[in-house]
Amino acid sequence: MSAGTSQTPRAVLPKGFQYGYATAAWQIEGGSKEDGRGPCVWDDFASIPGAIVDGATGDVAVDSYHLWREDVKLLTELGATAYRFSISWSRVVPLGGRNDPINDKGLEYYSNLVDALLDAGIAPYVTLFHWDLPSALEKRYGGWSNSDEVTKDFERFARVIFAQLGDRVKHWITLNEPFIILRNSSRGVKPNFDWNLDTWRQASPVLPPGIGLTMSHRIPRAMVLAHARAVKAYRDDFQRTLGGDIGICLVSSAVPRTLASRNAADRWAENCDWFEPLGDDPLAPIACQARRDTYLGMYADPIYLGHFPQLCKDTAGDRLQDFTSDEWAIVQGSSDCFYLNTYSTHWLTGEPLTDHTAEMYGGYLSTQFDAAGKVIGKPGEPGHLKMVPWGFRKIIQYLQNKYLGPTGTPLIISENGFAPAGEHTKRLPDVLQDDERIEYFQGYLGQMVEAVSSGGIDIKGYFAWSLLDNLEWV
């Protein structure tokens, strides 16, 4: 039963609602040096001693490059109607560029997977880019820092995939979590990341003198334009004859309560969350909106509403690099669906973040503990992961009020899930007694059904993260 209603989810959710699981190429495929695949930036990062705590790499991951038939069988056993997976850019175009050769063996792998999914009655939802930029492009011209080059190369890559799979794939996602791509770039994945040029920097009036920083956003701007160019290519040359829809996958993210906590148990408090004011500081609700605008709105507002968030414009002034009129023409309205990755909830009190990362995280600290030390929800394994179903309902309503309702855009939850604390240390029989994960899904799915039944929100799909015990490293 859903929260607050006696109806079953099947009776409430719309006809054709898609239910399935999500994965990402680098986290599951393996086969990193097989059949002509080129390296990606995560292969480079994982090769640095100590960069990943346990020395894990994507060389094998969970070996889906060889076991993809087992993946499809598992999806069938779980009753999935859809599967979201990503394409490894460097498996298809090993050197990445628009004039570089295409790897037919890479295309064959994805074509076979799509055929097997369709034979099993499972709809493929294909993500073109899930963080794994070809190494050659980073070395050739700086990757996402070079908007002119990377947008053209991404468009060509997208066209190759559309041409190969578009007769069978009807649901496309251009980029997964552009904000997280930016954040990961700042943490060593991108050599020579430039805090002055690669991220947009805001000077908040509540921050101490000296924190007002210059405003440039090479990487965010390049990602929005790459998305828009791929969408235009699809709509102009494929969608009209092949049908289908296309969008971008966004998040709303959080940061640790204190700088020191980045090396403590909650250091992963940086993903996909609702932000709720805590306390009586009048800056608390402003901090929540600053967080939403910085991580979600800076991408969603241009794409769905045709402008930057007002708070960000007010803060940046004339330092915010605008899109040209021609760029706005392809950016606004460039998503048929609103794909959201979301997991948990954070409080914000209005306390400022004052180090050099302030502009990355909206200028304010977050917490999952109140003044008495009470946690916001049942803790999971990554530090940020707490069970807070009411926060899930609130972020859905926020999207409805700001984006979905005004534009008539449907919502698809493209990632949502939970890992019980200490699960990786438990015996298999104890892991299979999966009560906490069941509790999480019951709570979150109940809130989603309630959003449909009582709120009238158009939600067309839900993907659990993840199908497999995949490589998790950030």
Coordinates of C-alpha atoms in Angstrom, one line a residue:
M1 CA 0.0 0.0 0.0
S2 CA 1.2 3.6 -0.6
A3 CA 1.6 6.2 2.1
G4 CA -1.7 7.8 3.0
T5 CA -3.8 5.7 0.6
S6 CA -5.5 2.3 0.6
Q7 CA -4.8 1.9 -3.1
T8 CA -2.0 -0.4 -4.4
P9 CA 0.9 1.3 -6.3
R10 CA -0.2 -0.5 -9.5
A11 CA -3.7 1.1 -9.2
V12 CA -2.2 4.6 -8.7
L13 CA 0.8 4.8 -11.0
P14 CA 0.1 5.7 -14.7
K15 CA -0.2 3.2 -17.4
G16 CA 3.2 2.4 -18.9
F17 CA 5.0 3.3 -15.7
Q18 CA 8.6 1.9 -15.9
Y19 CA 10.2 0.2 -13.0
G20 CA 13.8 -1.0 -13.2
Y21 CA 17.4 -0.6 -12.1
A22 CA 20.3 1.6 -13.1
T23 CA 24.1 1.1 -13.6
A24 CA 27.1 2.9 -15.1
A25 CA 29.6 1.5 -17.5
W26 CA 32.8 2.1 -15.6
Q27 CA 31.3 0.6 -12.4
I28 CA 30.1 -2.6 -13.9
E29 CA 31.7 -3.5 -17.3
G30 CA 35.3 -4.3 -16.8
G31 CA 37.0 -5.4 -20.0
S32 CA 38.9 -2.2 -19.8
K33 CA 41.7 -3.3 -22.2
E34 CA 39.6 -5.6 -24.4
D35 CA 38.4 -5.3 -28.0
G36 CA 39.9 -1.9 -28.6
R37 CA 38.5 0.0 -25.7
G38 CA 40.6 3.1 -24.9
P39 CA 41.2 4.4 -21.3
C40 CA 39.0 6.9 -19.6
V41 CA 39.9 9.5 -17.0
W42 CA 38.7 7.1 -14.2
D43 CA 41.2 4.5 -15.4
D44 CA 43.9 7.1 -15.1
F45 CA 42.7 8.2 -11.6
A46 CA 42.5 4.6 -10.4
S47 CA 46.1 3.9 -11.5
I48 CA 47.4 6.6 -9.0
P49 CA 48.6 4.8 -5.9
G50 CA 46.3 5.6 -3.0
A51 CA 43.8 7.5 -5.1
I52 CA 41.1 4.9 -4.3
V53 CA 41.2 3.6 -0.7
D54 CA 41.3 -0.2 -1.5
G55 CA 43.1 0.1 -4.8
A56 CA 40.0 -0.8 -6.7
T57 CA 39.9 -0.3 -10.5
G58 CA 37.5 -0.7 -13.3
D59 CA 39.6 -3.3 -15.0
V60 CA 37.1 -6.0 -14.1
A61 CA 34.5 -4.3 -11.9
V62 CA 31.7 -6.9 -11.9
D63 CA 32.6 -8.1 -15.4
S64 CA 29.4 -7.2 -17.2
Y65 CA 31.3 -6.9 -20.4
H66 CA 31.3 -10.7 -20.3
L67 CA 28.3 -11.4 -18.1
W68 CA 25.7 -9.1 -19.7
R69 CA 23.5 -12.0 -20.5
E70 CA 23.4 -12.8 -16.8
D71 CA 22.5 -9.2 -16.1
V72 CA 19.5 -9.4 -18.5
K73 CA 18.4 -12.7 -16.8
L74 CA 18.6 -11.0 -13.4
L75 CA 16.5 -8.1 -14.6
T76 CA 13.9 -10.6 -15.9
E77 CA 13.8 -12.4 -12.6
L78 CA 13.3 -9.2 -10.8
G79 CA 10.4 -8.3 -13.0
A80 CA 12.0 -5.1 -14.3
T81 CA 10.3 -3.3 -17.2
A82 CA 13.3 -1.0 -17.9
Y83 CA 17.0 -0.9 -17.5
R84 CA 19.1 2.2 -17.4
F85 CA 22.8 1.7 -18.4
S86 CA 25.5 3.9 -19.8
I87 CA 27.7 3.8 -22.8
S88 CA 31.5 3.9 -22.4
W89 CA 32.6 6.7 -24.7
S90 CA 36.1 5.3 -25.0
R91 CA 34.8 1.8 -25.8
V92 CA 33.0 3.2 -28.9
V93 CA 35.5 6.0 -29.8
P94 CA 38.7 5.0 -28.1
L95 CA 40.4 8.4 -28.7
G96 CA 37.1 10.2 -28.2
G97 CA 37.4 12.9 -30.9
R98 CA 35.1 13.7 -33.8
N99 CA 37.7 12.7 -36.4
D100 CA 38.9 9.6 -34.5
P101 CA 38.0 6.1 -35.6
I102 CA 35.0 4.2 -34.3
N103 CA 35.4 0.9 -32.6
D104 CA 32.9 -1.6 -34.1
K105 CA 33.5 -4.1 -31.4
G106 CA 32.3 -1.6 -28.8
L107 CA 29.2 -0.8 -30.8
E108 CA 28.5 -4.5 -31.2
Y109 CA 28.6 -5.0 -27.4
Y110 CA 25.9 -2.4 -26.8
S111 CA 23.8 -3.5 -29.8
N112 CA 23.8 -7.1 -28.4
L113 CA 22.8 -5.8 -25.0
V114 CA 19.9 -3.7 -26.4
D115 CA 18.6 -6.7 -28.4
A116 CA 18.7 -9.0 -25.4
L117 CA 16.8 -6.4 -23.3
L118 CA 14.1 -6.0 -25.9
D119 CA 13.8 -9.8 -26.4
A120 CA 13.1 -9.9 -22.6
G121 CA 10.5 -7.2 -22.8
I122 CA 12.7 -4.7 -21.0
A123 CA 13.0 -1.1 -22.3
P124 CA 16.6 0.2 -22.5
Y125 CA 17.2 3.7 -21.1
V126 CA 20.6 4.7 -22.4
T127 CA 22.9 7.3 -20.7
L128 CA 25.5 8.6 -23.2
F129 CA 27.9 9.9 -20.5
H130 CA 28.3 8.8 -16.9
W131 CA 31.5 10.5 -15.9
D132 CA 34.0 8.5 -18.0
L133 CA 35.6 11.0 -20.4
P134 CA 38.1 9.4 -22.8
S135 CA 41.6 10.0 -21.5
A136 CA 42.8 11.2 -24.9
L137 CA 40.4 14.2 -24.8
E138 CA 41.6 15.3 -21.4
K139 CA 45.2 15.1 -22.6
R140 CA 44.5 16.5 -26.0
Y141 CA 42.8 19.8 -25.0
G142 CA 41.7 19.7 -21.4
G143 CA 38.5 17.8 -21.7
W144 CA 35.5 19.6 -20.2
S145 CA 37.5 22.8 -19.8
N146 CA 37.5 23.3 -23.5
S147 CA 33.9 24.0 -24.5
D148 CA 34.5 24.5 -28.2
E149 CA 36.2 21.1 -28.6
V150 CA 34.4 18.8 -26.2
T151 CA 30.9 19.9 -27.3
K152 CA 31.7 19.0 -30.9
D153 CA 33.3 15.7 -29.9
F154 CA 30.4 14.8 -27.7
E155 CA 27.9 15.6 -30.4
R156 CA 29.7 13.3 -32.8
F157 CA 29.8 10.5 -30.3
A158 CA 26.1 11.0 -29.6
R159 CA 25.3 10.8 -33.3
V160 CA 27.3 7.6 -33.6
I161 CA 25.2 6.0 -30.9
F162 CA 21.9 7.4 -32.1
A163 CA 22.6 6.0 -35.6
Q164 CA 23.6 2.6 -34.3
L165 CA 20.9 2.1 -31.6
G166 CA 18.2 4.7 -32.3
D167 CA 16.0 2.3 -34.2
R168 CA 15.6 0.3 -31.0
V169 CA 16.4 2.6 -28.1
K170 CA 13.6 5.2 -27.4
H171 CA 14.8 6.7 -24.1
W172 CA 18.0 8.7 -24.0
I173 CA 19.9 10.6 -21.2
T174 CA 22.7 12.8 -22.4
L175 CA 24.7 13.4 -19.2
N176 CA 24.6 12.0 -15.7
E177 CA 24.9 14.5 -12.9
P178 CA 26.8 17.4 -14.3
F179 CA 27.4 18.9 -10.9
I180 CA 29.1 15.7 -9.7
I181 CA 31.2 15.7 -12.8
L182 CA 32.4 19.2 -11.8
R183 CA 32.9 18.1 -8.2
N184 CA 34.9 15.0 -9.2
S185 CA 37.0 17.1 -11.5
S186 CA 38.0 19.3 -8.5
R187 CA 39.1 16.2 -6.6
G188 CA 41.9 14.9 -8.7
V189 CA 40.1 13.3 -11.6
K190 CA 40.9 16.3 -13.8
P191 CA 44.7 17.1 -13.7
N192 CA 45.3 20.8 -13.2
F193 CA 41.7 21.7 -12.2
D194 CA 41.5 25.5 -12.1
W195 CA 39.3 26.9 -9.3
N196 CA 39.4 30.3 -11.0
L197 CA 38.2 29.1 -14.4
D198 CA 36.6 25.7 -14.2
T199 CA 33.7 26.4 -11.8
W200 CA 31.5 29.4 -11.3
R201 CA 32.4 31.2 -8.1
Q202 CA 30.0 33.2 -6.1
A203 CA 30.8 36.0 -3.6
S204 CA 28.2 35.6 -0.8
P205 CA 27.5 38.7 1.4
V206 CA 27.6 36.4 4.4
L207 CA 31.1 35.1 3.7
P208 CA 34.1 36.8 5.3
P209 CA 36.2 39.3 3.3
G210 CA 38.4 37.6 0.7
I211 CA 35.9 34.8 -0.1
G212 CA 34.4 36.8 -3.0
L213 CA 35.9 35.1 -6.0
T214 CA 35.9 35.5 -9.7
M215 CA 33.1 34.0 -11.8
S216 CA 33.9 31.7 -14.7
H217 CA 32.4 28.3 -15.4
R218 CA 34.1 26.5 -18.2
I219 CA 33.1 23.0 -17.1
P220 CA 29.4 23.6 -16.2
R221 CA 28.9 25.7 -19.3
A222 CA 30.5 23.1 -21.6
M223 CA 28.3 20.3 -20.1
V224 CA 25.1 22.3 -20.7
L225 CA 26.1 23.1 -24.2
A226 CA 27.2 19.5 -24.9
H227 CA 23.8 18.3 -23.7
A228 CA 22.0 20.8 -25.8
R229 CA 24.0 20.0 -29.0
A230 CA 23.3 16.3 -28.6
V231 CA 19.6 17.0 -28.0
K232 CA 19.4 19.2 -31.1
A233 CA 21.2 16.5 -33.2
Y234 CA 18.7 13.9 -32.0
R235 CA 15.6 16.0 -32.6
D236 CA 16.8 17.3 -36.0
D237 CA 18.0 14.0 -37.5
F238 CA 16.6 11.0 -35.5
Q239 CA 13.6 11.8 -33.3
R240 CA 11.3 12.8 -36.2
T241 CA 11.7 9.4 -37.9
L242 CA 12.6 7.1 -35.1
G243 CA 10.6 8.6 -32.2
G244 CA 11.7 8.5 -28.6
D245 CA 12.6 11.0 -26.0
I246 CA 15.8 12.6 -24.6
G247 CA 16.8 14.4 -21.4
I248 CA 19.5 15.1 -18.9
C249 CA 20.0 13.5 -15.4
L250 CA 20.4 16.0 -12.6
V251 CA 21.0 16.0 -8.8
S252 CA 20.7 18.2 -5.8
S253 CA 23.7 17.7 -3.7
A254 CA 25.1 18.3 -0.1
V255 CA 28.3 18.8 1.7
P256 CA 29.7 17.6 5.1
R257 CA 28.7 19.4 8.3
T258 CA 32.3 20.4 9.0
L259 CA 35.5 20.6 6.9
A260 CA 37.1 18.0 9.1
S261 CA 34.2 15.6 8.4
R262 CA 35.5 15.1 4.9
N263 CA 37.9 12.7 6.5
A264 CA 35.4 11.1 8.9
A265 CA 32.6 8.7 8.6
D266 CA 30.2 11.2 6.8
R267 CA 32.7 12.3 4.2
W268 CA 30.4 11.2 1.4
A269 CA 27.7 13.7 2.3
E270 CA 27.7 15.1 -1.2
N271 CA 25.0 13.7 -3.3
C272 CA 21.4 14.0 -4.4
D273 CA 19.5 15.3 -1.4
W274 CA 16.6 17.5 -0.2
F275 CA 17.7 20.5 1.9
E276 CA 15.6 21.5 4.9
P277 CA 16.1 24.6 7.2
L278 CA 17.0 23.8 10.8
G279 CA 16.8 26.4 13.6
D280 CA 15.6 30.0 13.7
D281 CA 18.4 31.7 11.8
P282 CA 16.8 33.6 8.9
L283 CA 19.7 32.5 6.7
A284 CA 18.7 28.9 7.0
P285 CA 16.0 28.9 4.2
I286 CA 18.2 31.2 2.1
A287 CA 21.1 28.6 2.5
C288 CA 18.7 25.8 1.4
Q289 CA 17.7 27.7 -1.7
A290 CA 21.3 28.7 -2.4
R291 CA 22.2 25.0 -2.3
R292 CA 19.4 24.0 -4.6
D293 CA 20.2 26.8 -7.0
T294 CA 23.9 26.2 -7.2
Y295 CA 23.7 22.4 -7.8
L296 CA 20.4 21.9 -9.4
G297 CA 19.2 25.2 -10.6
M298 CA 22.3 26.3 -12.5
Y299 CA 21.6 23.4 -14.9
A300 CA 17.8 22.9 -14.6
D301 CA 16.8 26.6 -14.8
P302 CA 18.5 27.2 -18.2
I303 CA 17.3 23.9 -19.6
Y304 CA 13.7 24.0 -18.4
L305 CA 13.0 27.7 -17.8
G306 CA 15.4 29.6 -20.1
H307 CA 17.4 31.6 -17.5
F308 CA 19.8 31.3 -14.6
P309 CA 18.5 31.2 -11.0
Q310 CA 17.8 34.7 -9.8
L311 CA 19.8 34.2 -6.6
C312 CA 22.9 33.2 -8.5
K313 CA 22.5 36.1 -10.9
D314 CA 22.1 38.5 -7.9
T315 CA 25.2 37.1 -6.3
A316 CA 27.4 37.0 -9.4
G317 CA 26.3 40.2 -11.0
D318 CA 28.1 40.8 -14.3
R319 CA 30.7 38.1 -13.6
L320 CA 28.3 35.4 -14.7
Q321 CA 29.1 34.4 -18.2
D322 CA 25.8 34.2 -20.1
F323 CA 24.9 32.1 -23.1
T324 CA 24.7 33.8 -26.4
S325 CA 21.2 34.1 -28.1
D326 CA 22.1 31.2 -30.4
E327 CA 23.1 29.0 -27.4
W328 CA 20.0 29.9 -25.5
A329 CA 17.9 28.8 -28.5
I330 CA 19.2 25.2 -28.2
V331 CA 19.6 25.1 -24.4
Q332 CA 16.0 26.2 -23.3
G333 CA 13.6 23.3 -23.7
S334 CA 16.3 20.8 -24.4
S335 CA 14.8 18.0 -22.2
D336 CA 11.7 15.9 -22.8
C337 CA 11.8 14.4 -19.3
F338 CA 13.1 15.5 -15.9
Y339 CA 15.5 12.8 -14.7
L340 CA 16.4 13.1 -11.0
N341 CA 18.9 11.1 -8.9
T342 CA 18.1 11.5 -5.2
Y343 CA 18.9 9.5 -2.1
S344 CA 18.6 11.4 1.2
T345 CA 18.0 14.8 3.1
H346 CA 20.1 17.3 4.9
W347 CA 19.5 20.2 7.2
L348 CA 21.0 23.7 6.8
T349 CA 21.3 26.2 9.6
G350 CA 22.6 29.1 7.7
E351 CA 26.2 28.6 8.9
P352 CA 28.6 29.6 6.1
L353 CA 31.3 27.5 4.5
T354 CA 34.4 29.6 4.4
D355 CA 37.2 27.7 2.6
H356 CA 38.1 27.7 -1.1
T357 CA 35.3 25.3 -1.9
A358 CA 32.6 27.6 -0.8
E359 CA 31.5 28.5 -4.4
M360 CA 31.3 24.9 -5.3
Y361 CA 28.8 24.1 -2.5
G362 CA 26.7 27.3 -2.4
G363 CA 28.4 28.9 0.5
Y364 CA 26.8 27.1 3.4
L365 CA 27.4 24.0 5.5
S366 CA 24.9 21.2 6.0
T367 CA 24.3 18.7 8.7
Q368 CA 22.3 15.5 9.4
F369 CA 22.3 16.0 13.1
D370 CA 20.4 18.5 15.2
A371 CA 21.7 20.5 18.1
A372 CA 21.0 17.6 20.5
G373 CA 22.8 15.1 18.2
K374 CA 19.7 13.4 16.9
V375 CA 20.3 12.1 13.4
I376 CA 17.8 13.1 10.6
G377 CA 17.1 9.4 9.7
K378 CA 18.3 5.9 10.0
P379 CA 22.0 5.8 8.8
G380 CA 23.2 3.8 5.9
E381 CA 26.8 2.9 4.8
P382 CA 27.9 6.1 3.0
G383 CA 27.9 9.0 5.4
H384 CA 25.2 11.0 3.6
L385 CA 22.8 8.1 3.2
K386 CA 20.0 8.4 5.8
M387 CA 16.4 7.2 5.4
V388 CA 14.3 10.3 5.2
P389 CA 11.2 9.5 3.1
W390 CA 9.5 12.8 3.8
G391 CA 12.5 14.6 2.2
F392 CA 11.9 12.6 -1.0
R393 CA 8.3 13.8 -1.1
K394 CA 9.5 17.4 -0.6
I395 CA 12.0 17.4 -3.5
I396 CA 9.4 15.9 -5.8
Q397 CA 6.9 18.6 -4.8
Y398 CA 9.7 21.3 -5.3
L399 CA 10.3 20.0 -8.8
Q400 CA 6.6 20.0 -9.5
N401 CA 6.2 23.6 -8.4
K402 CA 9.2 25.0 -10.2
Y403 CA 9.8 22.9 -13.3
L404 CA 7.3 20.1 -14.0
G405 CA 4.0 21.9 -13.6
P406 CA 5.0 25.1 -15.5
T407 CA 6.5 23.2 -18.4
G408 CA 4.4 20.1 -18.5
T409 CA 7.5 17.9 -18.1
P410 CA 7.1 14.4 -16.7
L411 CA 9.5 13.2 -13.9
I412 CA 11.5 10.0 -13.9
I413 CA 13.4 9.0 -10.8
S414 CA 16.6 7.8 -12.4
E415 CA 18.5 6.7 -9.2
N416 CA 17.3 6.0 -5.7
G417 CA 18.6 3.5 -3.2
F418 CA 20.2 2.5 0.1
A419 CA 23.1 0.6 1.5
P420 CA 22.8 -0.7 5.1
A421 CA 25.7 0.4 7.4
G422 CA 28.5 -2.1 7.5
E423 CA 26.9 -4.3 4.8
H424 CA 30.3 -5.0 3.2
T425 CA 31.6 -6.6 6.4
K426 CA 28.7 -8.9 6.9
R427 CA 28.3 -12.6 6.1
L428 CA 26.2 -13.3 3.0
P429 CA 23.2 -14.8 5.0
D430 CA 23.1 -11.6 7.0
V431 CA 23.3 -9.4 3.9
L432 CA 20.4 -11.3 2.4
Q433 CA 18.3 -10.6 5.4
D434 CA 17.8 -7.2 3.8
D435 CA 15.3 -5.5 6.1
E436 CA 16.8 -2.0 6.1
R437 CA 16.9 -1.8 2.3
I438 CA 13.3 -3.0 2.2
E439 CA 12.3 -0.4 4.7
Y440 CA 14.0 2.3 2.6
F441 CA 12.2 1.3 -0.6
Q442 CA 8.9 1.0 1.1
G443 CA 9.2 4.4 2.6
Y444 CA 10.5 6.2 -0.6
L445 CA 8.2 4.4 -3.0
G446 CA 5.3 5.1 -0.7
Q447 CA 6.0 8.8 -0.9
M448 CA 6.4 8.6 -4.7
V449 CA 3.0 6.9 -5.0
E450 CA 1.5 9.5 -2.7
A451 CA 2.9 12.3 -4.9
V452 CA 1.0 10.7 -7.8
S453 CA -2.2 9.9 -6.1
S454 CA -2.6 13.0 -3.9
G455 CA -0.4 15.5 -5.7
G456 CA -1.3 14.7 -9.3
I457 CA 2.4 14.7 -10.3
D458 CA 3.3 13.1 -13.6
I459 CA 5.9 10.5 -12.6
K460 CA 6.6 8.0 -15.4
G461 CA 9.4 5.8 -14.0
Y462 CA 11.6 4.7 -11.1
F463 CA 15.1 3.2 -11.2
A464 CA 16.7 1.7 -8.1
W465 CA 20.5 2.1 -7.7
S466 CA 21.8 -0.4 -8.4
L467 CA 21.2 -3.7 -10.3
L468 CA 24.5 -5.1 -9.2
D469 CA 27.0 -4.9 -6.4
N470 CA 29.0 -2.6 -8.6
L471 CA 32.2 -0.7 -8.0
E472 CA 31.6 2.2 -5.7
W473 CA 34.6 4.5 -5.2
V474 CA 33.6 8.2 -4.8

